[in-house]
mmCIF file of C-alpha atoms in Angstrom:
data_model
loop_
_atom_site.group_PDB
_atom_site.id
_atom_site.type_symbol
_atom_site.label_atom_id
_atom_site.label_comp_id
_atom_site.label_asym_id
_atom_site.label_seq_id
_atom_site.Cartn_x
_atom_site.Cartn_y
_atom_site.Cartn_z
ATOM 1 C CA UNK L 675 18.197 -61.814 -28.566
ATOM 2 C CA UNK L 676 19.392 -58.716 -30.372
ATOM 3 C CA UNK L 677 16.362 -57.454 -31.024
ATOM 4 C CA UNK L 678 14.757 -58.187 -27.821
ATOM 5 C CA UNK L 679 17.575 -56.098 -26.320
ATOM 6 C CA UNK L 680 17.202 -53.194 -28.463
ATOM 7 C CA UNK L 681 13.705 -53.138 -27.221
ATOM 8 C CA UNK L 682 14.854 -53.473 -23.453
ATOM 9 C CA UNK L 683 17.499 -50.617 -24.238
ATOM 10 C CA UNK L 684 14.820 -48.794 -26.190
ATOM 11 C CA UNK L 685 12.417 -48.946 -23.107
ATOM 12 C CA UNK L 686 15.037 -48.247 -20.955
ATOM 13 C CA UNK L 687 16.008 -44.811 -22.504
ATOM 14 C CA UNK L 688 11.746 -43.336 -22.704
ATOM 15 C CA UNK L 689 11.638 -44.130 -19.315
ATOM 16 C CA UNK L 690 14.579 -42.230 -18.555
ATOM 17 C CA UNK L 691 13.237 -39.319 -20.400
ATOM 18 C CA UNK L 692 10.522 -39.745 -18.855
ATOM 19 C CA UNK L 693 11.322 -39.008 -15.861
ATOM 20 C CA UNK L 694 13.778 -36.866 -16.823
ATOM 21 C CA UNK L 695 10.882 -34.624 -18.079
ATOM 22 C CA UNK L 696 8.874 -35.284 -14.973
ATOM 23 C CA UNK L 697 11.822 -33.621 -12.607
ATOM 24 C CA UNK L 698 12.260 -30.982 -15.113
ATOM 25 C CA UNK L 699 8.216 -30.791 -14.868
ATOM 26 C CA UNK L 700 8.704 -30.472 -11.388
ATOM 27 C CA UNK L 701 11.053 -27.823 -11.077
ATOM 28 C CA UNK L 702 9.339 -25.662 -13.821
ATOM 29 C CA UNK L 703 6.728 -25.746 -11.254
ATOM 30 C CA UNK L 704 8.599 -24.775 -8.418
ATOM 31 C CA UNK L 705 10.005 -21.796 -10.089
ATOM 32 C CA UNK L 706 5.604 -20.817 -10.903
ATOM 33 C CA UNK L 707 5.417 -22.880 -14.333
ATOM 34 C CA UNK L 708 1.757 -23.903 -14.756
ATOM 35 C CA UNK L 709 0.928 -22.482 -11.213
ATOM 36 C CA UNK L 710 -2.464 -20.707 -11.137
ATOM 37 C CA UNK L 711 -3.719 -20.107 -7.922
ATOM 38 C CA UNK L 712 -5.995 -21.958 -5.120
ATOM 39 C CA UNK L 713 -6.793 -22.657 -2.058
ATOM 40 C CA UNK L 714 -4.289 -24.237 -0.269
ATOM 41 C CA UNK L 715 -2.025 -24.004 -2.660
ATOM 42 C CA UNK L 716 1.408 -23.691 -0.263
ATOM 43 C CA UNK L 717 0.400 -27.275 1.183
ATOM 44 C CA UNK L 718 2.993 -29.058 3.627
ATOM 45 C CA UNK L 719 5.662 -26.565 2.228
ATOM 46 C CA UNK L 720 4.167 -23.369 4.039
ATOM 47 C CA UNK L 721 1.615 -25.190 6.436
ATOM 48 C CA UNK L 722 1.553 -21.857 8.221
ATOM 49 C CA UNK L 723 1.272 -19.558 6.115
ATOM 50 C CA UNK L 724 -2.305 -17.622 6.652
ATOM 51 C CA UNK L 725 -1.903 -18.029 10.509
ATOM 52 C CA UNK L 726 1.529 -16.373 10.330
ATOM 53 C CA UNK L 727 0.114 -13.328 7.941
ATOM 54 C CA UNK L 728 -2.675 -13.427 10.564
ATOM 55 C CA UNK L 729 -0.830 -12.844 13.205
ATOM 56 C CA UNK L 730 0.582 -9.805 12.591
ATOM 57 C CA UNK L 731 -2.198 -8.181 10.342
ATOM 58 C CA UNK L 732 -3.994 -8.584 14.336
ATOM 59 C CA UNK L 733 -1.309 -6.717 15.513
ATOM 60 C CA UNK L 734 -0.761 -4.212 13.315
ATOM 61 C CA UNK L 735 -4.742 -2.654 13.319
ATOM 62 C CA UNK L 736 -5.160 -3.337 16.876
ATOM 63 C CA UNK L 737 -2.220 -1.114 17.180
ATOM 64 C CA UNK L 738 -3.987 0.928 14.556
ATOM 65 C CA UNK L 739 -7.208 0.673 13.202
ATOM 66 C CA UNK L 740 -6.358 2.530 10.237
ATOM 67 C CA UNK L 741 -3.961 -0.206 8.917
ATOM 68 C CA UNK L 742 -6.718 -2.495 8.116
ATOM 69 C CA UNK L 743 -8.441 0.141 5.288
ATOM 70 C CA UNK L 744 -4.780 0.734 4.045
ATOM 71 C CA UNK L 745 -4.438 -2.706 3.476
ATOM 72 C CA UNK L 746 -7.890 -2.869 1.571
ATOM 73 C CA UNK L 747 -6.627 0.722 -0.687
ATOM 74 C CA UNK L 748 -3.293 -0.905 -1.485
ATOM 75 C CA UNK L 749 -4.124 -4.654 -2.574
ATOM 76 C CA UNK L 750 -7.299 -2.967 -4.198
ATOM 77 C CA UNK L 751 -4.343 -0.176 -6.589
ATOM 78 C CA UNK L 752 -2.214 -3.354 -6.380
ATOM 79 C CA UNK L 753 -4.649 -5.619 -8.980
ATOM 80 C CA UNK L 754 -6.445 -2.476 -11.030
ATOM 81 C CA UNK L 755 -2.443 -1.762 -12.242
ATOM 82 C CA UNK L 756 -0.248 -4.659 -14.206
ATOM 83 C CA UNK L 757 -2.856 -7.419 -12.506
ATOM 84 C CA UNK L 758 -1.921 -8.575 -8.604
ATOM 85 C CA UNK L 759 1.337 -9.430 -8.672
ATOM 86 C CA UNK L 760 2.914 -7.167 -5.899
ATOM 87 C CA UNK L 761 4.402 -4.549 -7.840
ATOM 88 C CA UNK L 762 2.581 -1.847 -5.510
ATOM 89 C CA UNK L 763 5.106 -2.998 -3.336
ATOM 90 C CA UNK L 764 7.967 -2.086 -5.041
ATOM 91 C CA UNK L 765 9.842 0.876 -4.090
ATOM 92 C CA UNK L 766 12.120 3.199 -6.300
ATOM 93 C CA UNK L 767 12.170 6.958 -8.074
ATOM 94 C CA UNK L 768 9.258 5.897 -10.592
ATOM 95 C CA UNK L 769 7.743 2.861 -8.982
ATOM 96 C CA UNK L 770 3.477 2.798 -8.551
ATOM 97 C CA UNK L 771 3.907 3.788 -5.012
ATOM 98 C CA UNK L 772 4.913 7.568 -6.167
ATOM 99 C CA UNK L 773 2.079 7.798 -7.971
ATOM 100 C CA UNK L 774 -0.603 10.323 -7.164
ATOM 101 C CA UNK L 775 -3.180 8.403 -5.661
ATOM 102 C CA UNK L 776 -0.573 5.616 -4.210
ATOM 103 C CA UNK L 777 1.225 9.009 -2.181
ATOM 104 C CA UNK L 778 -0.820 8.281 0.533
ATOM 105 C CA UNK L 779 -1.198 4.468 0.906
ATOM 106 C CA UNK L 780 -0.749 2.738 4.018
ATOM 107 C CA UNK L 781 0.322 -0.010 5.209
ATOM 108 C CA UNK L 782 3.848 -1.222 3.623
ATOM 109 C CA UNK L 783 5.019 -2.418 7.032
ATOM 110 C CA UNK L 784 2.320 -5.040 7.434
ATOM 111 C CA UNK L 785 3.481 -6.606 4.812
ATOM 112 C CA UNK L 786 7.501 -6.311 4.909
ATOM 113 C CA UNK L 787 7.202 -7.814 8.208
ATOM 114 C CA UNK L 788 5.375 -10.666 7.651
ATOM 115 C CA UNK L 789 7.352 -11.511 4.822
ATOM 116 C CA UNK L 790 10.037 -11.536 6.788
ATOM 117 C CA UNK L 791 8.504 -14.071 9.087
ATOM 118 C CA UNK L 792 7.791 -15.927 6.408
ATOM 119 C CA UNK L 793 10.977 -16.047 4.382
ATOM 120 C CA UNK L 794 12.204 -17.316 7.946
ATOM 121 C CA UNK L 795 10.002 -19.811 8.029
ATOM 122 C CA UNK L 796 9.425 -20.774 4.306
ATOM 123 C CA UNK L 797 12.454 -19.315 2.406
ATOM 124 C CA UNK L 798 11.426 -18.233 -0.861
ATOM 125 C CA UNK L 799 8.029 -20.321 -1.079
ATOM 126 C CA UNK L 800 5.414 -17.030 -0.902
ATOM 127 C CA UNK L 801 5.014 -13.979 -2.742
ATOM 128 C CA UNK L 802 4.563 -10.753 -1.730
ATOM 129 C CA UNK L 803 1.249 -10.813 -4.304
ATOM 130 C CA UNK L 804 0.008 -13.843 -1.962
ATOM 131 C CA UNK L 805 1.032 -11.873 1.757
ATOM 132 C CA UNK L 806 -0.961 -8.985 0.448
ATOM 133 C CA UNK L 807 -4.166 -10.593 -0.750
ATOM 134 C CA UNK L 808 -4.335 -12.503 2.462
ATOM 135 C CA UNK L 809 -3.714 -8.834 4.464
ATOM 136 C CA UNK L 810 -5.908 -7.875 2.869
ATOM 137 C CA UNK L 811 -8.878 -10.456 3.620
ATOM 138 C CA UNK L 812 -7.576 -10.809 7.450
ATOM 139 C CA UNK L 813 -8.065 -7.265 7.756
ATOM 140 C CA UNK L 814 -11.500 -6.859 6.933
ATOM 141 C CA UNK L 815 -12.359 -9.905 9.397
ATOM 142 C CA UNK L 816 -10.945 -7.728 11.740
ATOM 143 C CA UNK L 817 -13.347 -4.808 11.193
ATOM 144 C CA UNK L 818 -16.160 -7.452 11.323
ATOM 145 C CA UNK L 819 -16.818 -8.174 8.218
ATOM 146 C CA UNK L 820 -16.931 -11.507 6.572
ATOM 147 C CA UNK L 821 -13.727 -14.377 6.299
ATOM 148 C CA UNK L 822 -13.664 -16.200 2.610
ATOM 149 C CA UNK L 823 -11.338 -18.620 1.380
ATOM 150 C CA UNK L 824 -7.923 -16.976 -0.623
ATOM 151 C CA UNK L 825 -6.584 -18.946 -3.542
ATOM 152 C CA UNK L 826 -2.630 -18.458 -2.863
ATOM 153 C CA UNK L 827 -0.300 -19.259 -5.997
ATOM 154 C CA UNK L 828 0.513 -15.922 -7.445
ATOM 155 C CA UNK L 829 4.090 -14.579 -8.654
ATOM 156 C CA UNK L 830 5.525 -11.242 -7.678
ATOM 157 C CA UNK L 831 6.172 -8.839 -10.829
ATOM 158 C CA UNK L 832 8.515 -7.223 -12.146
ATOM 159 C CA UNK L 833 7.846 -4.033 -13.525
ATOM 160 C CA UNK L 834 6.325 -1.181 -11.499
ATOM 161 C CA UNK L 835 5.663 2.071 -12.716
ATOM 162 C CA UNK L 836 4.234 5.221 -12.342
ATOM 163 C CA UNK L 837 3.148 5.752 -15.273
ATOM 164 C CA UNK L 838 0.951 2.765 -15.878
ATOM 165 C CA UNK L 839 -1.546 3.867 -12.539
ATOM 166 C CA UNK L 840 -4.701 5.452 -13.901
ATOM 167 C CA UNK L 841 -7.066 3.751 -11.173
ATOM 168 C CA UNK L 842 -11.334 5.184 -11.067
ATOM 169 C CA UNK L 843 -11.380 8.396 -9.440
ATOM 170 C CA UNK L 844 -13.339 10.034 -6.840
ATOM 171 C CA UNK L 845 -15.529 11.796 -9.645
ATOM 172 C CA UNK L 846 -16.103 9.043 -11.942
ATOM 173 C CA UNK L 847 -20.017 9.015 -13.481
ATOM 174 C CA UNK L 848 -21.156 5.021 -13.629
ATOM 175 C CA UNK L 849 -20.520 4.435 -16.901
ATOM 176 C CA UNK L 850 -16.667 5.021 -16.355
ATOM 177 C CA UNK L 851 -16.430 3.152 -13.622
ATOM 178 C CA UNK L 852 -18.701 0.365 -14.859
ATOM 179 C CA UNK L 853 -16.068 0.310 -17.925
ATOM 180 C CA UNK L 854 -12.568 0.050 -15.688
ATOM 181 C CA UNK L 855 -14.212 -2.354 -13.951
ATOM 182 C CA UNK L 856 -15.526 -4.347 -16.783
ATOM 183 C CA UNK L 857 -11.873 -3.927 -17.954
ATOM 184 C CA UNK L 858 -10.642 -5.931 -15.327
ATOM 185 C CA UNK L 859 -13.652 -8.304 -15.967
ATOM 186 C CA UNK L 860 -15.353 -7.550 -12.936
ATOM 187 C CA UNK L 861 -19.327 -6.766 -13.084
ATOM 188 C CA UNK L 862 -21.636 -4.712 -11.798
ATOM 189 C CA UNK L 863 -22.113 -6.356 -8.664
ATOM 190 C CA UNK L 864 -18.048 -6.485 -8.477
ATOM 191 C CA UNK L 865 -18.600 -2.625 -8.587
ATOM 192 C CA UNK L 866 -21.264 -1.897 -6.299
ATOM 193 C CA UNK L 867 -20.080 -4.875 -3.506
ATOM 194 C CA UNK L 868 -16.305 -3.535 -3.482
ATOM 195 C CA UNK L 869 -16.756 0.443 -3.395
ATOM 196 C CA UNK L 870 -19.071 -1.041 -0.726
ATOM 197 C CA UNK L 871 -15.397 -0.969 1.239
ATOM 198 C CA UNK L 872 -15.655 2.721 1.771
ATOM 199 C CA UNK L 873 -17.720 1.436 4.910
ATOM 200 C CA UNK L 874 -14.404 1.342 6.594
ATOM 201 C CA UNK L 875 -11.323 4.225 5.898
ATOM 202 C CA UNK L 876 -11.079 7.897 4.863
ATOM 203 C CA UNK L 877 -10.858 10.085 1.940
ATOM 204 C CA UNK L 878 -8.566 13.206 1.709
ATOM 205 C CA UNK L 879 -10.238 16.366 2.399
ATOM 206 C CA UNK L 880 -8.348 17.778 -1.334
ATOM 207 C CA UNK L 881 -10.697 14.913 -2.808
ATOM 208 C CA UNK L 882 -14.183 15.980 -1.475
ATOM 209 C CA UNK L 883 -13.928 19.758 -0.575
ATOM 210 C CA UNK L 884 -15.215 20.905 -3.572
ATOM 211 C CA UNK L 885 -18.052 19.247 -3.690
ATOM 212 C CA UNK L 886 -19.138 20.617 -0.051
ATOM 213 C CA UNK L 887 -18.559 24.303 -1.041
ATOM 214 C CA UNK L 888 -17.680 25.334 -5.400
ATOM 215 C CA UNK L 889 -19.407 22.116 -7.266
ATOM 216 C CA UNK L 890 -18.535 22.592 -10.304
ATOM 217 C CA UNK L 891 -18.168 26.332 -9.893
ATOM 218 C CA UNK L 892 -21.368 27.075 -8.789
ATOM 219 C CA UNK L 893 -19.849 28.534 -5.535
ATOM 220 C CA UNK L 894 -21.892 26.270 -4.180
ATOM 221 C CA UNK L 895 -22.428 23.102 -2.288
ATOM 222 C CA UNK L 896 -23.416 19.855 -4.718
ATOM 223 C CA UNK L 897 -27.231 19.663 -4.123
ATOM 224 C CA UNK L 898 -27.238 16.078 -4.963
ATOM 225 C CA UNK L 899 -26.093 15.602 -1.483
ATOM 226 C CA UNK L 900 -28.539 15.763 1.765
ATOM 227 C CA UNK L 901 -28.564 19.484 3.081
ATOM 228 C CA UNK L 902 -28.289 18.553 7.036
ATOM 229 C CA UNK L 903 -24.348 16.691 5.525
ATOM 230 C CA UNK L 904 -23.208 19.485 4.330
ATOM 231 C CA UNK L 905 -22.547 21.615 7.067
ATOM 232 C CA UNK L 906 -20.730 18.454 9.131
ATOM 233 C CA UNK L 907 -17.909 17.697 6.157
ATOM 234 C CA UNK L 908 -17.498 21.926 6.053
ATOM 235 C CA UNK L 909 -16.872 21.333 9.694
ATOM 236 C CA UNK L 910 -13.971 18.456 9.264
ATOM 237 C CA UNK L 911 -12.873 19.662 5.888
ATOM 238 C CA UNK L 912 -12.949 23.789 5.702
ATOM 239 C CA UNK L 913 -11.868 25.386 2.304
ATOM 240 C CA UNK L 914 -8.391 26.539 4.114
ATOM 241 C CA UNK L 915 -8.038 23.692 6.673
ATOM 242 C CA UNK L 916 -8.070 19.553 7.713
ATOM 243 C CA UNK L 917 -6.461 16.229 6.254
ATOM 244 C CA UNK L 918 -8.808 13.342 5.918
ATOM 245 C CA UNK L 919 -12.854 12.597 6.578
ATOM 246 C CA UNK L 920 -13.980 9.292 7.305
ATOM 247 C CA UNK L 921 -15.765 7.790 4.284
ATOM 248 C CA UNK L 922 -18.397 5.732 6.427
ATOM 249 C CA UNK L 923 -19.557 8.780 8.938
ATOM 250 C CA UNK L 924 -19.719 7.400 12.619
ATOM 251 C CA UNK L 925 -18.809 3.392 11.375
ATOM 252 C CA UNK L 926 -15.626 3.696 9.749
ATOM 253 C CA UNK L 927 -13.566 1.109 11.964
ATOM 254 C CA UNK L 928 -16.862 -1.170 11.253
ATOM 255 C CA UNK L 929 -17.296 -3.381 8.369
ATOM 256 C CA UNK L 930 -20.982 -3.444 7.580
ATOM 257 C CA UNK L 931 -23.668 -2.540 5.591
ATOM 258 C CA UNK L 932 -23.644 1.360 7.059
ATOM 259 C CA UNK L 933 -21.789 2.495 4.393
ATOM 260 C CA UNK L 934 -24.748 2.172 1.735
ATOM 261 C CA UNK L 935 -27.271 2.429 3.707
ATOM 262 C CA UNK L 936 -25.053 6.330 3.228
ATOM 263 C CA UNK L 937 -24.981 6.156 0.397
ATOM 264 C CA UNK L 938 -29.061 6.120 -0.202
ATOM 265 C CA UNK L 939 -29.437 8.554 2.219
ATOM 266 C CA UNK L 940 -27.237 10.776 0.112
ATOM 267 C CA UNK L 941 -24.084 11.046 2.821
ATOM 268 C CA UNK L 942 -21.331 10.108 1.669
ATOM 269 C CA UNK L 943 -18.588 12.335 0.383
ATOM 270 C CA UNK L 944 -17.183 11.325 -2.967
ATOM 271 C CA UNK L 945 -19.017 12.066 -5.736
ATOM 272 C CA UNK L 946 -18.256 8.475 -7.458
ATOM 273 C CA UNK L 947 -19.969 6.579 -5.029
ATOM 274 C CA UNK L 948 -23.691 8.714 -4.663
ATOM 275 C CA UNK L 949 -24.184 8.714 -8.606
ATOM 276 C CA UNK L 950 -24.197 4.866 -8.057
ATOM 277 C CA UNK L 951 -28.066 5.694 -5.954
ATOM 278 C CA UNK L 952 -28.957 6.971 -9.464
ATOM 279 C CA UNK L 953 -28.838 5.022 -12.189
ATOM 280 C CA UNK L 954 -31.134 2.399 -11.994
ATOM 281 C CA UNK L 955 -28.411 -0.783 -12.095
ATOM 282 C CA UNK L 956 -26.921 0.104 -9.292
ATOM 283 C CA UNK L 957 -29.408 1.159 -7.368
ATOM 284 C CA UNK L 958 -31.203 -2.474 -7.575
ATOM 285 C CA UNK L 959 -27.972 -4.217 -6.090
ATOM 286 C CA UNK L 960 -27.752 -1.506 -2.890
ATOM 287 C CA UNK L 961 -31.000 -2.570 -2.301
ATOM 288 C CA UNK L 962 -30.624 -5.683 -2.868
ATOM 289 C CA UNK L 963 -27.864 -5.726 -0.493
ATOM 290 C CA UNK L 964 -29.276 -3.342 2.557
ATOM 291 C CA UNK L 965 -32.585 -6.665 2.329
ATOM 292 C CA UNK L 966 -35.085 -4.142 0.696
ATOM 293 C CA UNK L 967 -35.493 -5.641 -2.268
ATOM 294 C CA UNK L 968 -35.657 -9.277 -3.510
ATOM 295 C CA UNK L 969 -33.891 -11.616 -4.767
ATOM 296 C CA UNK L 970 -31.940 -9.905 -1.826
ATOM 297 C CA UNK L 971 -28.024 -10.413 -1.812
ATOM 298 C CA UNK L 972 -25.933 -11.201 1.722
ATOM 299 C CA UNK L 973 -23.195 -8.154 1.840
ATOM 300 C CA UNK L 974 -20.543 -10.429 3.425
ATOM 301 C CA UNK L 975 -20.549 -12.937 1.316
ATOM 302 C CA UNK L 976 -20.627 -10.942 -1.968
ATOM 303 C CA UNK L 977 -17.890 -9.125 -1.417
ATOM 304 C CA UNK L 978 -15.820 -12.078 -0.392
ATOM 305 C CA UNK L 979 -16.935 -13.577 -4.062
ATOM 306 C CA UNK L 980 -16.054 -10.549 -5.564
ATOM 307 C CA UNK L 981 -12.427 -9.611 -3.934
ATOM 308 C CA UNK L 982 -11.740 -13.357 -4.725
ATOM 309 C CA UNK L 983 -12.483 -12.404 -8.486
ATOM 310 C CA UNK L 984 -10.628 -9.517 -8.414
ATOM 311 C CA UNK L 985 -7.264 -10.765 -6.566
ATOM 312 C CA UNK L 986 -7.011 -13.122 -9.460
ATOM 313 C CA UNK L 987 -6.920 -10.147 -12.502
ATOM 314 C CA UNK L 988 -4.080 -11.053 -14.808
ATOM 315 C CA UNK L 989 -2.016 -12.847 -12.180
ATOM 316 C CA UNK L 990 1.832 -13.182 -13.391
ATOM 317 C CA UNK L 991 2.328 -16.888 -14.081
ATOM 318 C CA UNK L 992 5.949 -18.767 -15.123
ATOM 319 C CA UNK L 993 9.081 -16.612 -16.003
ATOM 320 C CA UNK L 994 6.341 -13.375 -16.139
ATOM 321 C CA UNK L 995 7.513 -13.668 -12.033
ATOM 322 C CA UNK L 996 9.476 -14.188 -9.006
ATOM 323 C CA UNK L 997 8.884 -15.024 -5.484
ATOM 324 C CA UNK L 998 10.830 -12.167 -4.107
ATOM 325 C CA UNK L 999 12.785 -12.035 -1.482
ATOM 326 C CA UNK L 1000 12.307 -8.461 0.118
ATOM 327 C CA UNK L 1001 8.361 -7.338 -0.562
ATOM 328 C CA UNK L 1002 10.299 -3.389 -1.610
ATOM 329 C CA UNK L 1003 12.935 -5.054 -3.919
ATOM 330 C CA UNK L 1004 12.777 -7.528 -7.443
ATOM 331 C CA UNK L 1005 15.280 -10.549 -6.722
#
């Protein structure tokens, strides 16, 4: 009798402990412990997350098409510094936003509005990092690009320092670009495909003027540029004027392979873009993306794949991150 009673007590105690551990695990999971990004992550907790973000992005891109490349660039700058954790969104005197390469970023108001609407619909559920990732996909689609499924479930980072910003530069040789992308688990196909995102957006004249007027101190334009392209850019970015110039001249708001065709014909404004045609490995990839070499690659499909890979760089989980109430400030 006593032995059976003791066994029953042990069984009950064990059941209580299992229930307690399960409950604790559920609480940790709801805070982010053990969570990994996946498609459909929010489920019933925020069923309309994608439609809410899409609606906000659509409104802002229609009112100002420059917001589309702005969001794409912001996402890239976020992921390449401390991972895709929304740290680029944090405001502060020495935050990532204040670093030189980030001062011309646009689209912060798009993320803020989407966050406000999501907090009303699903309080403390959707991270700012996820909002930026979704908004980028939607911006590409609204510019004519192909859609892709976005894994969700990132947490927001708590650290944002201008001193951490060390992004690939507009004059980098191919070897440096490959090295920088490999450090973020991205291969050469990802490099070329993601650079193809320059099919939308603009560059500051200060970044390109030297190539078109005084390349490497020669007093002449870069000889590798198509000579007929030189006067066009010189007129738009004169030595004492001009602000910004299209990355994909004549197709700045359309997400397509036009930019890659211009790389092939040496009619691009950034040196880091032009040199992709000079390297054998990257040239072959461009040819495959343009359907000039077999097996061919579909640019829209490859871009989506590479964006998913990039969006999973160093994601925050558990105690490494949080879900911010406001995207510009930690809780």
